[in-house]
Coordinates of C-alpha atoms in Angstrom, one line a residue:
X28 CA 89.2 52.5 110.7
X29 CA 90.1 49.0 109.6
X30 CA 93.7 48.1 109.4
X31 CA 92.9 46.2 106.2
X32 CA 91.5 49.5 104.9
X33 CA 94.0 50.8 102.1
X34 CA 93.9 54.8 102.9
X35 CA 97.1 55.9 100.9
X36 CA 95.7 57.4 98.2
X37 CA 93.2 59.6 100.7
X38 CA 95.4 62.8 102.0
X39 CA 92.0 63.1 103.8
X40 CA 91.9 59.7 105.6
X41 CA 95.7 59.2 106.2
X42 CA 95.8 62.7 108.5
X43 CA 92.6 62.0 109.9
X44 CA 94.4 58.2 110.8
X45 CA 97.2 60.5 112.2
X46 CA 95.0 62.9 114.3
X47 CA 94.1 59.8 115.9
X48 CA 97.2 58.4 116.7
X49 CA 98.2 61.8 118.0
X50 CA 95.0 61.4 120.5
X51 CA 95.4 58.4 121.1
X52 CA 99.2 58.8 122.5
X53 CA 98.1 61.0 124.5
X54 CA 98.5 64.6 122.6
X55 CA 95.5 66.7 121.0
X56 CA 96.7 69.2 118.9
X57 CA 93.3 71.1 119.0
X58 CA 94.0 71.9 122.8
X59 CA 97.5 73.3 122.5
X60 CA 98.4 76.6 121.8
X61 CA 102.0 78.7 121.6
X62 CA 102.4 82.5 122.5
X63 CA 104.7 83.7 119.6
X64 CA 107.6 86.3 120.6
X65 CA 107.8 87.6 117.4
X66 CA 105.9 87.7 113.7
X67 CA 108.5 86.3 110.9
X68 CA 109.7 89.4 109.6
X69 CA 110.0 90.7 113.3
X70 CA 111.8 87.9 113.7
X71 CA 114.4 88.2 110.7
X72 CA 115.2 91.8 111.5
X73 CA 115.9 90.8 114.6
X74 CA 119.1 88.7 113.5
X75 CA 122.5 90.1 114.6
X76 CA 124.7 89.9 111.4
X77 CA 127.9 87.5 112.5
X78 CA 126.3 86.3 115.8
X79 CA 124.7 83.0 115.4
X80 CA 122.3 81.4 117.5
X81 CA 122.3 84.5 119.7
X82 CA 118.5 85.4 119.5
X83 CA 115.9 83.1 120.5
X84 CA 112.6 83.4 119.3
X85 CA 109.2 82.2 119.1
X86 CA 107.8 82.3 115.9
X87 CA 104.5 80.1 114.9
X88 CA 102.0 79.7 111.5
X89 CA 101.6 77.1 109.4
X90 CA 104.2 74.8 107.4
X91 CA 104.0 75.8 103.1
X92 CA 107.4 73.8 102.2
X93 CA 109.8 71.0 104.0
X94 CA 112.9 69.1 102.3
X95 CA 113.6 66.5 104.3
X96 CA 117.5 65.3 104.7
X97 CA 116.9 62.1 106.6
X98 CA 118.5 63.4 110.0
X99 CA 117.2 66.9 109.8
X100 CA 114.7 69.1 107.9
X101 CA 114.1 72.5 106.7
X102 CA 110.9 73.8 106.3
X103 CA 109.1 77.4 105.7
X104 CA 106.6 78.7 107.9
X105 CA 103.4 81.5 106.9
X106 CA 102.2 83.6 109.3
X107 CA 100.9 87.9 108.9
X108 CA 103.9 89.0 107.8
X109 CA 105.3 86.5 105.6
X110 CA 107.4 83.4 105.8
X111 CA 110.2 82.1 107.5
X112 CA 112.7 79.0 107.5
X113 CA 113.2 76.6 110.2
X114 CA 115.8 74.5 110.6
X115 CA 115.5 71.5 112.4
X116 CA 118.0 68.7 113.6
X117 CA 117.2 65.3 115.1
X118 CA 119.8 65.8 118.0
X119 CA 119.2 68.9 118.6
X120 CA 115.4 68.6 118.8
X121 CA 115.7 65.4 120.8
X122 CA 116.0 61.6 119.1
X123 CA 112.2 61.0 120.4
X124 CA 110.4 63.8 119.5
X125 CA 112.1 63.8 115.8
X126 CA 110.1 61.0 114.2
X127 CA 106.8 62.9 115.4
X128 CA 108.1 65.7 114.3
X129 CA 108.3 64.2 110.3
X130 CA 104.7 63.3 110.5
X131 CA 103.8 66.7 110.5
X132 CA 102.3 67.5 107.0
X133 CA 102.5 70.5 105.0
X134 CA 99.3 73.0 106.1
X135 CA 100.0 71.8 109.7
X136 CA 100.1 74.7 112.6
X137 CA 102.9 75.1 114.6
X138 CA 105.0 76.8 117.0
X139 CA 109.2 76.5 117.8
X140 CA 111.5 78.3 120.0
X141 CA 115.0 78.3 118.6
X142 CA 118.1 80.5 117.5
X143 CA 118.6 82.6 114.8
X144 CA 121.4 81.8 112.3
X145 CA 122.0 82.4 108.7
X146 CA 122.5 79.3 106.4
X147 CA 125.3 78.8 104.1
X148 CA 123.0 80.2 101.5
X149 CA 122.5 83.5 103.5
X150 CA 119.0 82.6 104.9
X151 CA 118.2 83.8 108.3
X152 CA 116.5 80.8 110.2
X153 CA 115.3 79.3 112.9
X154 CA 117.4 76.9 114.3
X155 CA 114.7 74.7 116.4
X156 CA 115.1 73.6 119.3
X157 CA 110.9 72.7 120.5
X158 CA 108.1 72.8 119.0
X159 CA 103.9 72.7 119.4
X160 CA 101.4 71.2 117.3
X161 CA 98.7 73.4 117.4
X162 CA 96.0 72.8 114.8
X163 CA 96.6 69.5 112.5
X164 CA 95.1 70.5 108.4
X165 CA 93.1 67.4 107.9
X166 CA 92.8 68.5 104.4
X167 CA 95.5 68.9 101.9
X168 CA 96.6 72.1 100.5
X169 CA 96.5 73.1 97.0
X170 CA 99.7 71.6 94.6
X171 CA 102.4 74.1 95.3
X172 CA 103.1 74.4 91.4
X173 CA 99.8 75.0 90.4
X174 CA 98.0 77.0 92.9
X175 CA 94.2 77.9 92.7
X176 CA 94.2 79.0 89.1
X177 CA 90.2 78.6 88.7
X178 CA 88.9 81.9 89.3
X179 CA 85.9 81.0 90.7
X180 CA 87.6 78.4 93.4
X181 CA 90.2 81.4 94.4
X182 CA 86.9 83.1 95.4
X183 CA 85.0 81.0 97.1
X184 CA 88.1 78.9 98.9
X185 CA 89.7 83.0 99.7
X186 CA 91.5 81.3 102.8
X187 CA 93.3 78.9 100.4
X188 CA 93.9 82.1 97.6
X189 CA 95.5 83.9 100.6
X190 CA 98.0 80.8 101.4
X191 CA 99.5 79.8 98.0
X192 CA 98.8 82.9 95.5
X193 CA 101.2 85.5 96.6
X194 CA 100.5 87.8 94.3
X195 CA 96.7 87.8 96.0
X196 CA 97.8 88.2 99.6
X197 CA 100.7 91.4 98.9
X198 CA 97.1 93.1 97.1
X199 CA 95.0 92.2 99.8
X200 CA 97.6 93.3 102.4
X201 CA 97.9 96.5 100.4
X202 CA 94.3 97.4 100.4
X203 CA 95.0 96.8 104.2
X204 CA 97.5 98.9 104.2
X205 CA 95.3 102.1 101.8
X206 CA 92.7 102.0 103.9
X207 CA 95.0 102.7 107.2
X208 CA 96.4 105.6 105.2
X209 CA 93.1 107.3 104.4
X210 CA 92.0 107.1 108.1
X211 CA 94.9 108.5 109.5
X212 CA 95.4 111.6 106.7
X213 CA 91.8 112.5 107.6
X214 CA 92.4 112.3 111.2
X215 CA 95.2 114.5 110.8
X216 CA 93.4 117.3 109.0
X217 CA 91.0 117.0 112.2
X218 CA 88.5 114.8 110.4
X219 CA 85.9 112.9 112.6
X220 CA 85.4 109.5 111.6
X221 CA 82.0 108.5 112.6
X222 CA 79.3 105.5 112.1
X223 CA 75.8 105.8 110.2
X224 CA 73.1 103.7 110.0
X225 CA 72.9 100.1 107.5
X226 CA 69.2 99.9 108.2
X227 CA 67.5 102.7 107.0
X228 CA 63.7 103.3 105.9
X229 CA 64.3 105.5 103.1
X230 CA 67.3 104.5 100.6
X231 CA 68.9 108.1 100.0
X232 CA 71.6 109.6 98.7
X233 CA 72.2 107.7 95.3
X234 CA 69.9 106.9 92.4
X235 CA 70.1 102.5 93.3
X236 CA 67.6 99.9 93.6
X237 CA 68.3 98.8 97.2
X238 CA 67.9 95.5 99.3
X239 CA 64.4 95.3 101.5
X240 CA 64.8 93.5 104.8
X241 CA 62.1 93.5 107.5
X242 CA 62.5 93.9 111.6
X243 CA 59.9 91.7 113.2
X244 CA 59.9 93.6 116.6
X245 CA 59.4 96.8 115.3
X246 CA 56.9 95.7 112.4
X247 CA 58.4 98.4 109.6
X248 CA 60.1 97.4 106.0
X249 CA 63.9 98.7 105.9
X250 CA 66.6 98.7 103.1
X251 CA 70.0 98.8 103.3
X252 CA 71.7 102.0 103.3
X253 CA 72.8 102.8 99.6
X254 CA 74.8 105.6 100.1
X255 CA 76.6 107.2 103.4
X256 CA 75.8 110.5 102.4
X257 CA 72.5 112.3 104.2
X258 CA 73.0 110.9 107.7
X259 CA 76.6 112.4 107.2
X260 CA 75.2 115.4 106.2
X261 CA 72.9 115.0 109.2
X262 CA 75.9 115.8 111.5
X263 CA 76.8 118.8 109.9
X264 CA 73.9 120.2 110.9
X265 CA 74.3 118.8 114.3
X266 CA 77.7 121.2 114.5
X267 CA 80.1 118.5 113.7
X268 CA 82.1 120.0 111.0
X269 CA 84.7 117.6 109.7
X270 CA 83.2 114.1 109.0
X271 CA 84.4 111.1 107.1
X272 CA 82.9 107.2 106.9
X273 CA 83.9 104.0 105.6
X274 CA 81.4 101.8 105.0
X275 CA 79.6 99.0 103.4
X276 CA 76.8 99.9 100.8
X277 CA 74.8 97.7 99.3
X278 CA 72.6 97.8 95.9
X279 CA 70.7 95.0 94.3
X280 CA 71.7 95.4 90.9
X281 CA 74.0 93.9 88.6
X282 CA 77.7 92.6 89.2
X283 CA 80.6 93.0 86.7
X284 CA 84.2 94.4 86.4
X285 CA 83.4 97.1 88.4
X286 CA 80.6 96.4 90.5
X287 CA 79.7 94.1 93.6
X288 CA 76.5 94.2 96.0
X289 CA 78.4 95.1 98.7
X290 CA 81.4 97.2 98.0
X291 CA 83.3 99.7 100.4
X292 CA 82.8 103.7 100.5
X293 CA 84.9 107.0 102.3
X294 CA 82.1 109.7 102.6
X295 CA 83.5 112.8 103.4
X296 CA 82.4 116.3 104.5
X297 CA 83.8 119.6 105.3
X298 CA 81.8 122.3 106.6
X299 CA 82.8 126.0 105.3
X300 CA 84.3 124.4 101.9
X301 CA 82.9 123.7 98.4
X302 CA 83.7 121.5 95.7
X303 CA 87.6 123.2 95.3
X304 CA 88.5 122.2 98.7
X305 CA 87.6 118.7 97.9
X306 CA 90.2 119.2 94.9
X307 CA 92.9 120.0 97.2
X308 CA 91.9 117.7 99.6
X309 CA 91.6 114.6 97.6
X310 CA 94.6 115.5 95.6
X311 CA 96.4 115.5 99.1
X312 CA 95.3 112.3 100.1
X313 CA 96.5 110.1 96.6
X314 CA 99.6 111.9 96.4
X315 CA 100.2 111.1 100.0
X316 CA 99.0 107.5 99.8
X317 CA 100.9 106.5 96.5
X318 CA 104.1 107.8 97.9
X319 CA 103.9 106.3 101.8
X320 CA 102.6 103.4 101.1
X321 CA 103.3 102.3 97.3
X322 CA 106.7 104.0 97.5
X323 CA 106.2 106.0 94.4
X324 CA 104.1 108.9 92.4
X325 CA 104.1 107.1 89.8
X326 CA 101.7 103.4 89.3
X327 CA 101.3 101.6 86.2
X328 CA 97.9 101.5 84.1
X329 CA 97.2 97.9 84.3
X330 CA 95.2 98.4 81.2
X331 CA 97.1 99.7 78.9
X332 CA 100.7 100.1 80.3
X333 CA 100.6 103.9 80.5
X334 CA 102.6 105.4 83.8
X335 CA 100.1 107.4 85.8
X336 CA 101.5 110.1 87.7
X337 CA 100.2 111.2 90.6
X338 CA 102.8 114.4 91.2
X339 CA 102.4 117.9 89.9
X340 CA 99.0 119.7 88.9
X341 CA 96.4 117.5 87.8
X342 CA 94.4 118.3 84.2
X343 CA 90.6 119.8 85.1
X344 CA 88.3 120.4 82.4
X345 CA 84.3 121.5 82.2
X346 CA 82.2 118.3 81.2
X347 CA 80.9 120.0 78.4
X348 CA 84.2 121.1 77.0
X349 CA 84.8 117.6 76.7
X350 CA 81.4 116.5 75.3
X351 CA 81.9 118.9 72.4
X352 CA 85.1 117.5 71.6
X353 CA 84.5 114.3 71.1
X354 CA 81.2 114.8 69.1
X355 CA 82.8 117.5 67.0
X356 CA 80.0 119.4 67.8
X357 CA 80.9 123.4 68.9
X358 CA 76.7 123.3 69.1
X359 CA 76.0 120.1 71.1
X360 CA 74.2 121.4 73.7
X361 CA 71.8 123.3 71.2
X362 CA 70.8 120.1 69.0
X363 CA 67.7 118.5 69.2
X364 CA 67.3 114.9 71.3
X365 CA 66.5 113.7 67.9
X366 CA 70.2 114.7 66.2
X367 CA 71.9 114.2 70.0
X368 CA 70.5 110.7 69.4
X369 CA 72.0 110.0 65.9
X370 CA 75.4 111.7 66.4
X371 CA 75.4 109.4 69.5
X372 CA 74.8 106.5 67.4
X373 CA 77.1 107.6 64.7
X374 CA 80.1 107.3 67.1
X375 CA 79.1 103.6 67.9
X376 CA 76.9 104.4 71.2
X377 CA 73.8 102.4 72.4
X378 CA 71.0 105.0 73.1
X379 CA 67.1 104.1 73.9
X380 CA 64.2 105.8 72.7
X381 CA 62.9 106.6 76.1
X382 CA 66.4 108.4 77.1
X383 CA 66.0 111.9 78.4
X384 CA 68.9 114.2 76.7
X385 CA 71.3 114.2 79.7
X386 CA 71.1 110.3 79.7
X387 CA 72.1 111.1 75.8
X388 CA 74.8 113.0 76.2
X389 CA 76.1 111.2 79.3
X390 CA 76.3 108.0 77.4
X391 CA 79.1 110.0 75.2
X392 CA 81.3 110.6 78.2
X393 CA 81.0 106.9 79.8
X394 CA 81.5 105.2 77.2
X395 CA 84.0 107.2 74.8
X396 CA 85.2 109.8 77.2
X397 CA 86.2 108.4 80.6
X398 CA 87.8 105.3 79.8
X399 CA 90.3 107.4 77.8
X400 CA 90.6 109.3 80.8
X401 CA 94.0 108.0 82.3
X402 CA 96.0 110.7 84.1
X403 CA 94.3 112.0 86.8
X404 CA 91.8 114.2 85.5
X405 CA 89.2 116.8 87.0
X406 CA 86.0 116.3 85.3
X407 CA 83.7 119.9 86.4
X408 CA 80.3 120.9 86.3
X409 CA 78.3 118.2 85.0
X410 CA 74.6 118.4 84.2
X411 CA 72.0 119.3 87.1
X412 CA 70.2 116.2 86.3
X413 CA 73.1 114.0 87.4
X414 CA 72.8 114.9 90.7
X415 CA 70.2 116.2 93.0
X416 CA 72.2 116.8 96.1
X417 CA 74.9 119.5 94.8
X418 CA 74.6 123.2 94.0
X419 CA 73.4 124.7 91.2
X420 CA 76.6 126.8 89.5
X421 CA 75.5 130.4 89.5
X422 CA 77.0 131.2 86.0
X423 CA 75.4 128.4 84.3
X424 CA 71.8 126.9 85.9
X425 CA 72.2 123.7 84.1
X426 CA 75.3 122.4 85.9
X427 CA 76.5 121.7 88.9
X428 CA 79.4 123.0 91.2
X429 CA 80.5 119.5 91.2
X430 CA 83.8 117.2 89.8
X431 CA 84.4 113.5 89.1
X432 CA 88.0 112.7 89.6
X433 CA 89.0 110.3 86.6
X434 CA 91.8 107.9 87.1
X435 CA 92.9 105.1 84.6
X436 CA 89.5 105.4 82.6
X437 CA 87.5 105.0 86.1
X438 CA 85.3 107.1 88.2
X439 CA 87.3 107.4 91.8
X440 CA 85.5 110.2 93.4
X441 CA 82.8 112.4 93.1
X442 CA 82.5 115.8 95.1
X443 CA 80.1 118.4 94.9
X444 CA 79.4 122.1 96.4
X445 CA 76.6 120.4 98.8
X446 CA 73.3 122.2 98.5
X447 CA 72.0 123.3 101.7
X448 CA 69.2 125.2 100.8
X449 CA 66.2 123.3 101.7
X450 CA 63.5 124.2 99.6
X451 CA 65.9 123.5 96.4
X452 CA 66.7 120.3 98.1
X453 CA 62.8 119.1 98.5
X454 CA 62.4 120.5 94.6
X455 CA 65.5 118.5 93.4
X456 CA 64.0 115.2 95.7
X457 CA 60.3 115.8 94.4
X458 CA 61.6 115.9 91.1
X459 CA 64.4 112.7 90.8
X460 CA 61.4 110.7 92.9
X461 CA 58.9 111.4 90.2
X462 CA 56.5 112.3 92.5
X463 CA 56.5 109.5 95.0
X464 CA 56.7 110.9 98.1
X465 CA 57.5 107.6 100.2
X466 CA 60.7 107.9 98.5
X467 CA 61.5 111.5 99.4
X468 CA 63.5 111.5 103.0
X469 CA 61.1 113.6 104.7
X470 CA 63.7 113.7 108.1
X471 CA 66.8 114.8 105.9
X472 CA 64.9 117.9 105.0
X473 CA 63.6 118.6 108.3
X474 CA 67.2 118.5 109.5
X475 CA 68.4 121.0 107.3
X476 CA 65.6 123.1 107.9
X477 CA 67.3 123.8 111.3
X478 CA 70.2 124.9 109.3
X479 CA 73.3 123.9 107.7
X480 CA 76.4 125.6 106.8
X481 CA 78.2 125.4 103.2
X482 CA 79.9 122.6 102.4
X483 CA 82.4 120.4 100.2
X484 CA 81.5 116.8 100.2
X485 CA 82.7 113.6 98.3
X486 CA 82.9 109.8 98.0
X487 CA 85.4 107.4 97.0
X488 CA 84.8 103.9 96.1
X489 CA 87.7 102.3 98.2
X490 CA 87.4 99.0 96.3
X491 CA 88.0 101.1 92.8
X492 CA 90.8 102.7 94.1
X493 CA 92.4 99.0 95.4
X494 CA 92.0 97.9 92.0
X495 CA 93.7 101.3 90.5
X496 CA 96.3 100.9 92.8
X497 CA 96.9 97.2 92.7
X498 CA 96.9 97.1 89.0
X499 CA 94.1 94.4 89.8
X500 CA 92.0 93.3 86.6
X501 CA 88.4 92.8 88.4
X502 CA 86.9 94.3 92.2
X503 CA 87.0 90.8 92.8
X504 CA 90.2 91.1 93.0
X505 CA 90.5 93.9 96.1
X506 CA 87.3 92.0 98.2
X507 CA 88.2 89.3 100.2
X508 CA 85.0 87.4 100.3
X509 CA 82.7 88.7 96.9
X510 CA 79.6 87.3 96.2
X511 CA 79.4 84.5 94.2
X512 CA 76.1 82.1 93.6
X513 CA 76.2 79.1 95.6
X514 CA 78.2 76.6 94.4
X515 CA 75.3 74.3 93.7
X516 CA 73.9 76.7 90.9
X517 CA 77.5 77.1 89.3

């Protein structure tokens, strides 16, 4: 680059010009490294209150602040765990190394070793005494006032989100942090966690429109799996009787709110239990999570302000308990499609003319039911038509053995008595398959045709519970990297 070349209003070209000089002098930054001693809150705990400069440490990330006082700095440091201060003093840190020192700029990787003391302001810092370029940001990060407030930017630039938008780094942490909790309350009720296929030739389990993918070797069509649920089942039968998953599904349909085409599922099975053991269990596992890891049995609605509380007994209530109420109909059930069709329409729902009377009906509870649902609530026994994979309840034929759990106005987790019967299972298949028998999983019925015992099963949607528990407005939110069209198209 040309001397005579004015760069000063490039952040781009001026580092760039200052990688160069580092090279030139002898010093690549992108061939040093620094073994850390500690992570920054490691680091801070391990102060001594009253004993300055009595613990040395190695701490390292990458610079978010410096105030520079002419003959010494502070500056704050990100790394895992969170920040930390460094101070730094031109004779302590040597009179040549100093002026390198302030050329660092602000996204620049580094590493010091130094003493811990607490400033006149109470900080714990770093008093530095060496430090290590390690990686030089050649591009700017974003103002420190404004952040990434474009949505779309904090999506597609996630590594920037996750550097200057707090608020998205403590969620992202704490979905970390969930998911850890699910595996090991499982794994202490002597759950298996186990891994299932992606590529599958038959997309089972779920009602979706799946993604088709082709393997050249093998010369066969696949999907991607859709659900976790029959090669789960699969081990069940294989004598494994505590199972859980979490996985990626993936359904080419439509995005919103609520829905991505990859989003994150717990699968779990219990031999020798039924759809009440998936109560207890369940209702275990939230209560447990929200008061380990949130700290409380209590969240806010993010919605609507309402406290949610996790503690005590939970509401549960038959599906068609609440259908009737909220039609004002004792005699729902009994009314034609044709007056099921105009009450719907009379309480403001969308219904088309080809809708069977369960897709009626069912429109009532999703869209004027369960999002007034806010405290946890057991929804039971839903129509047989909802679900082909559960058992039929012996009292009532047309239901199910089954519950949705209903959490601030969202579906969390379905469970079901799982049918193991296989002739009901192929009539159930045949039936929701309309016939086509490609799309019938001819192996899952084989398999429990050798047998397979009684059992509870159920799902939860891990990135709907992140945004439950997060008080997140969108599952964009709880994902680090959704999909997004390229930015070309936007």
């Amino acid at each position: 680059m040309s001397d005579e070349t004015d760069i000063s209003h490039d952040q781009h070209a001026v580092r760039r010009q200052k990688l160069e000089e580092l090279r030139a002098a002898g010093s690549d930054p992108f061939r040093a490294n620094v073994k850390p001693t500690h992570f920054s809150a490691e680091a801070l705990a391990a102060y001594v209150d009253g004993e300055d400069n009595a613990v040395t440490v190695t701490v390292a990330g990458r610079i978010t602040t410096r105030r520079d006082m002419g003959k010494s700095q502070f500056l704050k440091i990100l790394d895992q765990q969170g920040v930390i201060q460094l101070y730094v003093k031109k004779d302590v840190i040597g009179e040549e190394v100093y002026p390198t020192f302030k050329k660092l700029d602000l996204g620049d990787f580094i590493g010091v070793t130094g003493t811990l003391f607490r400033t006149r302001t109470g900080e714990v810092t770093v008093r530095v005494e060496s430090y290590t370029l390690v990686a030089k940001a050649l591009r700017p990060l974003p103002e420190k006032f404004h952040g990434l407030t474009d949505p779309d930017q904090r999506f597609r630039q996630r590594y920037l989100d996750l550097v200057v938008n707090q608020e998205s780094r403590q969620r992202l942490l704490l979905r970390s942090k969930i998911v850890s909790h699910i595996r090991r309350y499982l794994e202490a009720n002597q759950f298996l966690e186990v891994e299932t296929p992606v590529l599958q030739s038959v997309a089972g389990g779920a009602a979706a429109r799946p993604f088709e993918t082709h393997h050249n070797a093998l010369g066969i069509d696949f999907v991607l799996r859709i659900s976790l649920e029959l090669y789960l089942k699969r081990m069940l039968v294989g004598g494994f009787d505590r199972v859980f998953e979490i996985g990626r599904n993936f359904r080419n349909e439509g995005i919103s709110r609520r829905h991505n085409p990859e989003f994150t599922m717990l699968e779990v099975y219990q031999a020798y239990s039924d759809y009440r053991g998936m109560m207890e269990l369940v209702k275990g596992l939230l209560q447990t999570l929200c008061n380990d890891v949130l700290g409380s049995s209590r969240i806010t609605h993010a919605a609507t302000g309402e406290e949610i509380e996790f503690a005590g007994d939970w509401r549960e209530v038959p599906y068609k308990e609440l259908i009737r109420e909220k039609t004002g109909e004792a005699g729902w059930f009994e009314l034609s499609k044709q007056d099921k069709a105009a009450k719907a329409k009379e309480l403001g729902c969308n219904v088309e003319p080809d809708w069977e009377e369960f897709e009626i009906t069912n429109e009532v509870f999703s869209k004027l039911i369960e999002p007034n649902l806010i405290q946890p609530t057991f929804v039971t026994h839903l129509p047989k038509e909802l679900c082909p994979l559960a058992k039929l309840n012996e009292e009532d034929p047309g239901v199910l053995d089954v519950f949705e759990l209903i959490i601030g106005g969202m579906e969390i987790a379905p469970a079901y008595s799982e049918q193991n019967d296989p002739d009901v299972q192929r009539a159930m298949f045949e039936a929701q398959a309309g016939g086509e028998q490609q799309k019938v999983d001819q192996d899952f019925l084989t398999a429990l045709e050798h047998g397979m015992p009684p059992a509870g099963g159920m799902g939860i949607g891990i990135d709907r519970l992140c945004i439950l528990l997060t008080g997140a407005e969108s599952i964009r939110d709880v994902i680090l990297y959704p999909q997004l069209r390229p930015e070309a198209e936007t």
